[in-house]
Amino acid sequence: MPYTNRQLKLAVRPKDLITPDVLVLSESPIAPLEEGQALARVKYLSIDPTMRVWMADIPQYMPPVQIGDVMRAFGLAEIIESRHPDFKKGDKVSGLTGFQEYALITGKETRGFQKLPSIPFLSDINFLNILGINGMTAYFGLLDLAKPQSGETLVVSAAAGATGSIVGQLGKIHGCRVVGIAGTDEKCKWIKENLGFDAAINYKHPDWKAQLAAATPKGVDINFENVGGEVMQAVLDRMNLHGRVVLCGLISGYTKQDPGLASFGQVLIKRLRVEGFIIFDYVSRFMEAGQKLGMWKMTGKLESRETIVKGLEKAPDAINMLFRGDNIGKLIVEL
Ligand SMILES: NC(=O)c1ccc[n+]([C@@H]2O[C@H](COP(=O)([O-])OP(=O)(O)OC[C@H]3O[C@@H](n4cnc5c(N)ncnc54)[C@H](OP(=O)(O)O)[C@@H]3O)[C@@H](O)[C@H]2O)c1
């Protein structure tokens, strides 16, 4: 059956947030499948802050998306036709689908597409949050890099987001006092009342730094940093001697010149260990993390939440939602 693909391609590089000229919609027919190819209908797109980085022509951990390319994105899809030995019609897959309605998988270039296992207590969407990049990032960033000990104080920023909400819950599972920093009272209420954080601080309140001090009476042993800038500075000022700073993300600097830190001196004075990481370095251990995260989900120790936006044409502004703080939990575009 002939299909028409609708795709969002990078037309110009964004200067700040994504304006309507940055990603343009185009339509093209899909050629009949050749031997070794499979066609997948994309169902869900994962919206990630790093997309804004991928659009910029700056040194980064993957090549930037080139002008004219379909915008890179993770997604979930269902195989609708196959002449590929590894995939059959009806298989659900995850991988780099891109901002498009159909993804072609070829024998040579599978873009890491993997079949989703069918596990009764996990929804498809769980493979984009708890068992997706965000779950993996929370797991390895916190447990491998920071190695939390019972009784320690953990502070996580962007705490009601996809990664931060899992980090905080993992901190509780490991016996930490967990303090989350987020941008609305609704987010703070969710992480405290539903996810069991010990304290939640809205960094948009005028006295939030005093609240942070009150919420961390024994100082901070682990800072899981998702934001950077002023938020990170305030947490560094509360760090204990030999504390650990997991540099996961610096979203406050993705759309503008990185504000950096007013003073890097706390790292020296407090003898901190600051370590950046990129989750793709841990791919060979995803199975290990998946088993643990799946077990915590099954036993009710991990909760997740999604903000879902419908329609491919909404995908460009969905990226902006991350920078406006419009999402609670994982931000997803449903096609
Ligand atoms: N190292 C890795 O391999 C890796 C992998 C995945 C993600 N990350 C990073 O982890 C961080 C979180 O990613 P995510 O996918 O889980 O996104 P997310 O937390 O679900 O969404 C981003 C959140 O960041 C907050 N934010 C945006 N601009 C901000 C600013 N200027 N100051 C303070 N907070 C701001 C917003 O919440 P508020 O309402 O609270 O402001 C927003 O909801 C990002 O920095 C991302 O780049 C890193």
Short mmCIF file of C-alpha atoms and ligand atoms in Angstrom, two decimals:
data_model
loop_
_atom_site.label_atom_id
_atom_site.label_comp_id
_atom_site.label_asym_id
_atom_site.label_seq_id
_atom_site.Cartn_x
_atom_site.Cartn_y
_atom_site.Cartn_z
CA MET A 1 0.00 0.00 0.00
CA PRO A 2 1.50 3.43 -0.86
CA TYR A 3 2.15 5.71 2.12
CA THR A 4 2.88 9.42 2.32
CA ASN A 5 5.35 10.48 4.99
CA ARG A 6 5.06 13.78 6.83
CA GLN A 7 8.39 14.94 8.22
CA LEU A 8 9.73 17.94 10.14
CA LYS A 9 13.09 19.00 8.75
CA LEU A 10 15.60 21.48 10.13
CA ALA A 11 15.42 24.58 7.92
CA VAL A 12 17.41 27.11 9.96
CA ARG A 13 19.25 26.87 13.24
CA PRO A 14 17.36 28.36 16.21
CA LYS A 15 18.73 31.44 17.94
CA ASP A 16 16.76 31.03 21.16
CA LEU A 17 13.55 29.01 21.42
CA ILE A 18 12.15 27.21 18.36
CA THR A 19 10.40 29.70 16.05
CA PRO A 20 8.05 28.52 13.25
CA ASP A 21 10.77 28.86 10.58
CA VAL A 22 13.15 26.40 12.32
CA LEU A 23 11.42 23.08 11.58
CA VAL A 24 9.36 22.89 8.39
CA LEU A 25 6.82 20.25 7.49
CA SER A 26 7.22 18.39 4.20
CA GLU A 27 5.38 15.48 2.58
CA SER A 28 6.83 12.78 0.38
CA PRO A 29 5.69 9.37 -0.86
CA ILE A 30 7.35 6.28 0.61
CA ALA A 31 8.82 3.95 -2.02
CA PRO A 32 7.85 0.25 -1.91
CA LEU A 33 10.02 -1.72 0.52
CA GLU A 34 13.16 -3.42 -0.74
CA GLU A 35 14.50 -6.69 0.63
CA GLY A 36 16.02 -6.03 4.11
CA GLN A 37 13.78 -3.05 4.90
CA ALA A 38 10.91 -2.56 7.37
CA LEU A 39 8.48 0.32 7.68
CA ALA A 40 7.38 1.52 11.11
CA ARG A 41 4.46 3.83 11.94
CA VAL A 42 5.63 6.22 14.65
CA LYS A 43 3.29 6.40 17.65
CA TYR A 44 5.12 8.44 20.29
CA LEU A 45 8.03 10.90 20.13
CA SER A 46 10.24 11.55 23.14
CA ILE A 47 10.84 15.28 23.61
CA ASP A 48 14.24 15.92 25.18
CA PRO A 49 16.17 19.08 26.11
CA THR A 50 19.19 17.76 24.19
CA MET A 51 17.25 18.27 20.94
CA ARG A 52 17.92 21.98 21.28
CA VAL A 53 21.64 21.14 21.54
CA TRP A 54 21.46 18.79 18.51
CA MET A 55 20.08 21.71 16.46
CA ALA A 56 23.05 23.95 17.23
CA ASP A 57 26.26 23.91 15.22
CA ILE A 58 28.48 23.51 18.28
CA PRO A 59 30.85 20.76 19.44
CA GLN A 60 28.74 18.04 21.12
CA TYR A 61 28.55 14.31 21.83
CA MET A 62 26.77 13.48 18.52
CA PRO A 63 27.01 15.26 15.17
CA PRO A 64 24.59 18.22 15.04
CA VAL A 65 21.46 17.73 12.93
CA GLN A 66 22.25 19.13 9.50
CA ILE A 67 20.11 21.70 7.67
CA GLY A 68 17.61 19.76 5.53
CA ASP A 69 17.69 16.65 7.76
CA VAL A 70 14.65 15.19 9.49
CA MET A 71 14.86 16.32 13.12
CA ARG A 72 16.47 13.62 15.26
CA ALA A 73 14.24 12.17 17.97
CA PHE A 74 13.73 8.99 19.95
CA GLY A 75 10.38 7.38 19.53
CA LEU A 76 8.18 4.32 19.74
CA ALA A 77 6.78 2.82 16.56
CA GLU A 78 4.95 -0.21 15.24
CA ILE A 79 6.12 -2.22 12.25
CA ILE A 80 3.42 -2.06 9.57
CA GLU A 81 5.27 -3.81 6.73
CA SER A 82 8.46 -5.82 6.74
CA ARG A 83 10.95 -7.41 4.41
CA HIS A 84 13.55 -7.28 7.20
CA PRO A 85 14.63 -10.55 8.83
CA ASP A 86 14.60 -9.10 12.37
CA PHE A 87 11.18 -7.41 12.36
CA LYS A 88 7.67 -8.58 11.58
CA LYS A 89 4.38 -6.74 11.14
CA GLY A 90 2.94 -5.77 14.54
CA ASP A 91 6.29 -5.62 16.36
CA LYS A 92 6.63 -2.59 18.60
CA VAL A 93 10.04 -0.95 18.43
CA SER A 94 11.98 1.91 20.01
CA GLY A 95 14.81 3.85 18.42
CA LEU A 96 15.77 7.03 16.62
CA THR A 97 12.54 7.47 14.71
CA GLY A 98 12.98 11.19 14.02
CA PHE A 99 10.21 13.80 13.74
CA GLN A 100 8.19 11.94 11.11
CA GLU A 101 5.15 9.71 10.81
CA TYR A 102 6.92 6.71 9.27
CA ALA A 103 10.46 5.48 9.89
CA LEU A 104 12.25 3.25 7.43
CA ILE A 105 14.49 0.61 9.00
CA THR A 106 17.11 -0.89 6.73
CA GLY A 107 19.32 -3.90 7.25
CA LYS A 108 22.47 -1.83 7.34
CA GLU A 109 21.27 1.14 9.34
CA THR A 110 18.78 0.17 12.03
CA ARG A 111 19.38 3.34 14.11
CA GLY A 112 19.45 1.13 17.16
CA PHE A 113 15.84 0.01 16.70
CA GLN A 114 14.97 -2.63 19.24
CA LYS A 115 11.85 -4.67 19.72
CA LEU A 116 9.92 -3.82 22.89
CA PRO A 117 9.37 -6.76 25.18
CA SER A 118 5.78 -7.30 26.31
CA ILE A 119 5.73 -7.01 30.11
CA PRO A 120 2.30 -6.96 31.81
CA PHE A 121 2.91 -4.15 34.33
CA LEU A 122 4.69 -1.85 31.85
CA SER A 123 2.92 0.37 29.33
CA ASP A 124 4.49 1.24 25.97
CA ILE A 125 5.17 4.74 27.27
CA ASN A 126 7.21 3.33 30.16
CA PHE A 127 9.84 2.52 27.51
CA LEU A 128 10.22 6.28 26.98
CA ASN A 129 10.47 7.22 30.67
CA ILE A 130 11.32 4.73 33.44
CA LEU A 131 12.83 2.19 31.04
CA GLY A 132 13.92 4.81 28.49
CA ILE A 133 16.76 7.30 28.38
CA ASN A 134 15.51 9.17 31.46
CA GLY A 135 15.36 6.06 33.66
CA MET A 136 18.80 4.98 32.48
CA THR A 137 20.20 8.47 33.09
CA ALA A 138 18.77 8.63 36.61
CA TYR A 139 20.00 5.11 37.41
CA PHE A 140 23.61 5.40 36.25
CA GLY A 141 24.02 9.08 37.13
CA LEU A 142 22.89 8.60 40.70
CA LEU A 143 23.88 5.04 41.53
CA ASP A 144 27.12 4.68 39.56
CA LEU A 145 28.52 8.19 39.81
CA ALA A 146 27.23 9.47 43.16
CA LYS A 147 26.87 6.13 44.99
CA PRO A 148 24.31 7.41 47.54
CA GLN A 149 24.57 6.20 51.13
CA SER A 150 21.69 5.93 53.58
CA GLY A 151 21.26 9.14 55.58
CA GLU A 152 22.92 11.39 53.00
CA THR A 153 21.19 14.48 51.62
CA LEU A 154 20.53 14.53 47.89
CA VAL A 155 19.38 17.64 46.04
CA VAL A 156 18.04 17.25 42.50
CA SER A 157 17.05 20.11 40.17
CA ALA A 158 14.35 19.98 37.45
CA ALA A 159 12.97 17.59 40.06
CA ALA A 160 9.49 17.16 38.57
CA GLY A 161 10.84 16.44 35.11
CA ALA A 162 11.38 13.09 33.44
CA THR A 163 14.88 12.49 34.82
CA GLY A 164 14.70 14.41 38.10
CA SER A 165 11.50 12.70 39.26
CA ILE A 166 13.17 9.29 38.90
CA VAL A 167 16.43 10.46 40.52
CA GLY A 168 14.54 11.60 43.62
CA GLN A 169 12.66 8.31 43.94
CA LEU A 170 15.90 6.33 43.54
CA GLY A 171 17.39 8.52 46.27
CA LYS A 172 14.50 7.57 48.58
CA ILE A 173 14.92 3.87 47.74
CA HIS A 174 18.57 4.22 48.84
CA GLY A 175 17.71 5.90 52.14
CA CYS A 176 18.62 9.51 51.32
CA ARG A 177 16.98 12.69 52.47
CA VAL A 178 15.76 13.99 49.10
CA VAL A 179 15.18 17.65 48.32
CA GLY A 180 13.79 18.60 44.90
CA ILE A 181 13.98 21.98 43.18
CA ALA A 182 11.25 22.73 40.62
CA GLY A 183 9.54 25.70 38.98
CA THR A 184 5.90 25.59 40.16
CA ASP A 185 3.99 24.90 43.36
CA GLU A 186 2.02 22.17 41.54
CA LYS A 187 5.27 20.38 40.67
CA CYS A 188 6.51 20.73 44.25
CA LYS A 189 3.25 19.29 45.59
CA TRP A 190 3.49 16.30 43.22
CA ILE A 191 7.06 15.33 44.11
CA LYS A 192 6.42 15.72 47.85
CA GLU A 193 2.99 14.19 48.17
CA ASN A 194 3.09 11.54 45.44
CA LEU A 195 6.77 10.68 45.04
CA GLY A 196 7.81 10.91 48.69
CA PHE A 197 10.47 13.65 48.42
CA ASP A 198 11.29 15.03 51.89
CA ALA A 199 11.18 18.64 50.72
CA ALA A 200 10.41 20.51 47.51
CA ILE A 201 11.44 24.05 46.72
CA ASN A 202 10.00 26.32 44.05
CA TYR A 203 13.01 28.27 42.74
CA LYS A 204 10.68 31.02 41.49
CA HIS A 205 9.71 32.00 45.06
CA PRO A 206 11.70 35.04 46.26
CA ASP A 207 13.00 33.30 49.39
CA TRP A 208 13.82 29.95 47.78
CA LYS A 209 17.49 30.02 48.80
CA ALA A 210 16.50 30.38 52.46
CA GLN A 211 14.05 27.49 51.96
CA LEU A 212 16.88 25.43 50.47
CA ALA A 213 19.05 26.13 53.51
CA ALA A 214 16.20 25.15 55.85
CA ALA A 215 15.56 21.95 53.88
CA THR A 216 19.22 20.90 54.04
CA PRO A 217 20.12 21.36 57.73
CA LYS A 218 23.02 18.91 57.43
CA GLY A 219 24.25 20.39 54.13
CA VAL A 220 24.20 18.58 50.78
CA ASP A 221 26.16 15.41 50.05
CA ILE A 222 24.98 14.84 46.47
CA ASN A 223 23.88 17.40 43.90
CA PHE A 224 22.25 15.79 40.85
CA GLU A 225 22.41 18.76 38.52
CA ASN A 226 19.97 19.12 35.64
CA VAL A 227 19.83 22.91 35.33
CA GLY A 228 23.06 24.83 35.95
CA GLY A 229 23.33 28.61 36.42
CA GLU A 230 21.88 30.19 39.56
CA VAL A 231 20.17 26.99 40.72
CA MET A 232 23.44 25.05 40.66
CA GLN A 233 25.30 27.89 42.32
CA ALA A 234 22.86 27.92 45.23
CA VAL A 235 23.20 24.16 45.74
CA LEU A 236 27.02 24.28 45.51
CA ASP A 237 26.99 26.84 48.31
CA ARG A 238 25.27 24.20 50.52
CA MET A 239 27.62 21.32 49.67
CA ASN A 240 29.43 19.38 52.39
CA LEU A 241 33.12 18.54 52.30
CA HIS A 242 33.88 15.85 49.73
CA GLY A 243 30.35 16.07 48.27
CA ARG A 244 29.59 14.67 44.83
CA VAL A 245 28.13 16.71 41.96
CA VAL A 246 26.64 14.70 39.11
CA LEU A 247 26.56 16.98 36.07
CA CYS A 248 23.68 15.52 34.12
CA GLY A 249 22.37 18.58 32.31
CA LEU A 250 22.63 22.37 32.17
CA ILE A 251 19.30 23.25 30.59
CA SER A 252 19.44 26.90 31.68
CA GLY A 253 22.27 27.36 29.17
CA TYR A 254 20.90 25.50 26.13
CA THR A 255 19.04 28.43 24.54
CA LYS A 256 21.46 31.14 25.51
CA GLN A 257 25.08 31.64 26.32
CA ASP A 258 25.86 29.27 29.20
CA PRO A 259 25.69 31.48 32.31
CA GLY A 260 28.29 29.24 33.95
CA LEU A 261 28.93 29.63 37.64
CA ALA A 262 29.42 32.89 39.47
CA SER A 263 32.18 31.17 41.37
CA PHE A 264 33.79 27.81 40.88
CA GLY A 265 35.51 28.24 44.23
CA GLN A 266 33.14 25.93 46.14
CA VAL A 267 34.53 22.98 44.19
CA LEU A 268 37.98 23.76 45.55
CA ILE A 269 37.00 24.83 49.05
CA LYS A 270 34.68 21.87 49.67
CA ARG A 271 36.97 19.38 47.79
CA LEU A 272 34.01 18.33 45.64
CA ARG A 273 34.02 15.63 43.00
CA VAL A 274 32.23 16.98 39.92
CA GLU A 275 31.59 14.47 37.16
CA GLY A 276 29.78 14.90 33.89
CA PHE A 277 28.38 11.96 31.97
CA ILE A 278 26.47 11.09 28.80
CA ILE A 279 24.10 8.18 29.08
CA PHE A 280 25.11 6.63 25.75
CA ASP A 281 28.38 5.54 27.39
CA TYR A 282 26.29 3.06 29.44
CA VAL A 283 24.40 1.32 26.62
CA SER A 284 26.06 -2.03 27.31
CA ARG A 285 24.57 -1.97 30.85
CA PHE A 286 21.01 -0.90 29.96
CA MET A 287 19.72 -4.43 30.57
CA GLU A 288 21.01 -4.37 34.17
CA ALA A 289 19.33 -1.00 34.82
CA GLY A 290 16.14 -2.10 33.06
CA GLN A 291 15.78 -5.11 35.35
CA LYS A 292 16.21 -3.04 38.52
CA LEU A 293 14.01 -0.16 37.38
CA GLY A 294 11.33 -2.60 36.17
CA MET A 295 11.36 -4.35 39.54
CA TRP A 296 10.98 -1.08 41.45
CA LYS A 297 8.14 -0.10 39.14
CA MET A 298 6.44 -3.48 39.65
CA THR A 299 6.74 -3.22 43.44
CA GLY A 300 5.26 0.29 43.47
CA LYS A 301 8.50 2.05 44.44
CA LEU A 302 8.74 4.07 41.21
CA GLU A 303 5.98 6.23 39.81
CA SER A 304 5.99 8.06 36.53
CA ARG A 305 3.86 10.67 34.89
CA GLU A 306 3.61 12.03 31.36
CA THR A 307 2.62 15.27 29.70
CA ILE A 308 1.25 14.32 26.28
CA VAL A 309 0.84 16.65 23.31
CA LYS A 310 -1.00 15.41 20.20
CA GLY A 311 0.09 15.84 16.57
CA LEU A 312 3.39 16.03 14.67
CA GLU A 313 2.85 19.73 13.96
CA LYS A 314 2.93 20.39 17.72
CA ALA A 315 6.38 18.80 18.08
CA PRO A 316 8.46 21.99 17.51
CA ASP A 317 6.67 23.93 20.23
CA ALA A 318 6.79 20.86 22.46
CA ILE A 319 10.57 21.36 22.59
CA ASN A 320 9.93 24.90 23.84
CA MET A 321 7.65 23.53 26.56
CA LEU A 322 10.70 22.00 28.24
CA PHE A 323 12.35 25.41 28.44
CA ARG A 324 9.17 27.09 29.69
CA GLY A 325 8.73 24.35 32.29
CA ASP A 326 5.32 23.39 30.88
CA ASN A 327 5.82 19.64 31.44
CA ILE A 328 5.35 17.50 34.52
CA GLY A 329 7.14 14.18 34.14
CA LYS A 330 8.03 12.93 30.66
CA LEU A 331 7.05 15.12 27.71
CA ILE A 332 5.76 13.08 24.77
CA VAL A 333 4.21 13.88 21.40
CA GLU A 334 1.59 11.33 20.34
CA LEU A 335 1.12 10.95 16.58
N1 LIG B 1 23.70 13.43 30.59
C1 LIG B 1 22.80 12.74 29.91
O1 LIG B 1 23.09 11.73 29.27
C2 LIG B 1 21.36 13.21 29.93
C3 LIG B 1 20.31 12.39 29.50
C4 LIG B 1 18.99 12.86 29.60
C5 LIG B 1 18.75 14.15 30.08
N2 LIG B 1 19.82 14.92 30.44
C6 LIG B 1 19.61 16.29 30.98
O2 LIG B 1 18.80 16.19 32.13
C7 LIG B 1 18.06 17.40 32.28
C8 LIG B 1 16.58 17.05 32.41
O3 LIG B 1 16.16 16.46 31.18
P1 LIG B 1 14.71 15.80 31.06
O4 LIG B 1 14.66 15.13 29.73
O5 LIG B 1 14.43 15.00 32.25
O6 LIG B 1 13.77 17.07 30.98
P2 LIG B 1 12.65 17.50 32.01
O7 LIG B 1 13.29 17.66 33.35
O8 LIG B 1 11.48 16.62 31.89
O9 LIG B 1 12.23 18.94 31.44
C9 LIG B 1 13.07 20.04 31.58
C10 LIG B 1 12.72 20.84 32.84
O10 LIG B 1 13.79 21.73 33.11
C11 LIG B 1 13.31 22.84 33.84
N3 LIG B 1 13.93 24.06 33.32
C12 LIG B 1 13.92 24.51 32.05
N4 LIG B 1 14.61 25.67 31.94
C13 LIG B 1 15.05 25.96 33.20
C14 LIG B 1 15.83 27.03 33.75
N5 LIG B 1 16.29 28.04 33.00
N6 LIG B 1 16.09 27.01 35.09
C15 LIG B 1 15.63 25.98 35.87
N7 LIG B 1 14.90 24.94 35.40
C16 LIG B 1 14.62 24.93 34.08
C17 LIG B 1 11.78 22.89 33.64
O11 LIG B 1 11.14 22.58 34.87
P3 LIG B 1 10.88 23.71 36.01
O12 LIG B 1 9.42 24.03 35.96
O13 LIG B 1 11.27 23.01 37.25
O14 LIG B 1 11.72 24.89 35.68
C18 LIG B 1 11.50 21.74 32.65
O15 LIG B 1 10.29 21.08 32.91
C19 LIG B 1 18.38 18.26 31.07
O16 LIG B 1 19.38 19.18 31.42
C20 LIG B 1 18.90 17.25 30.07
O17 LIG B 1 19.76 17.83 29.11
C21 LIG B 1 21.10 14.49 30.38
#
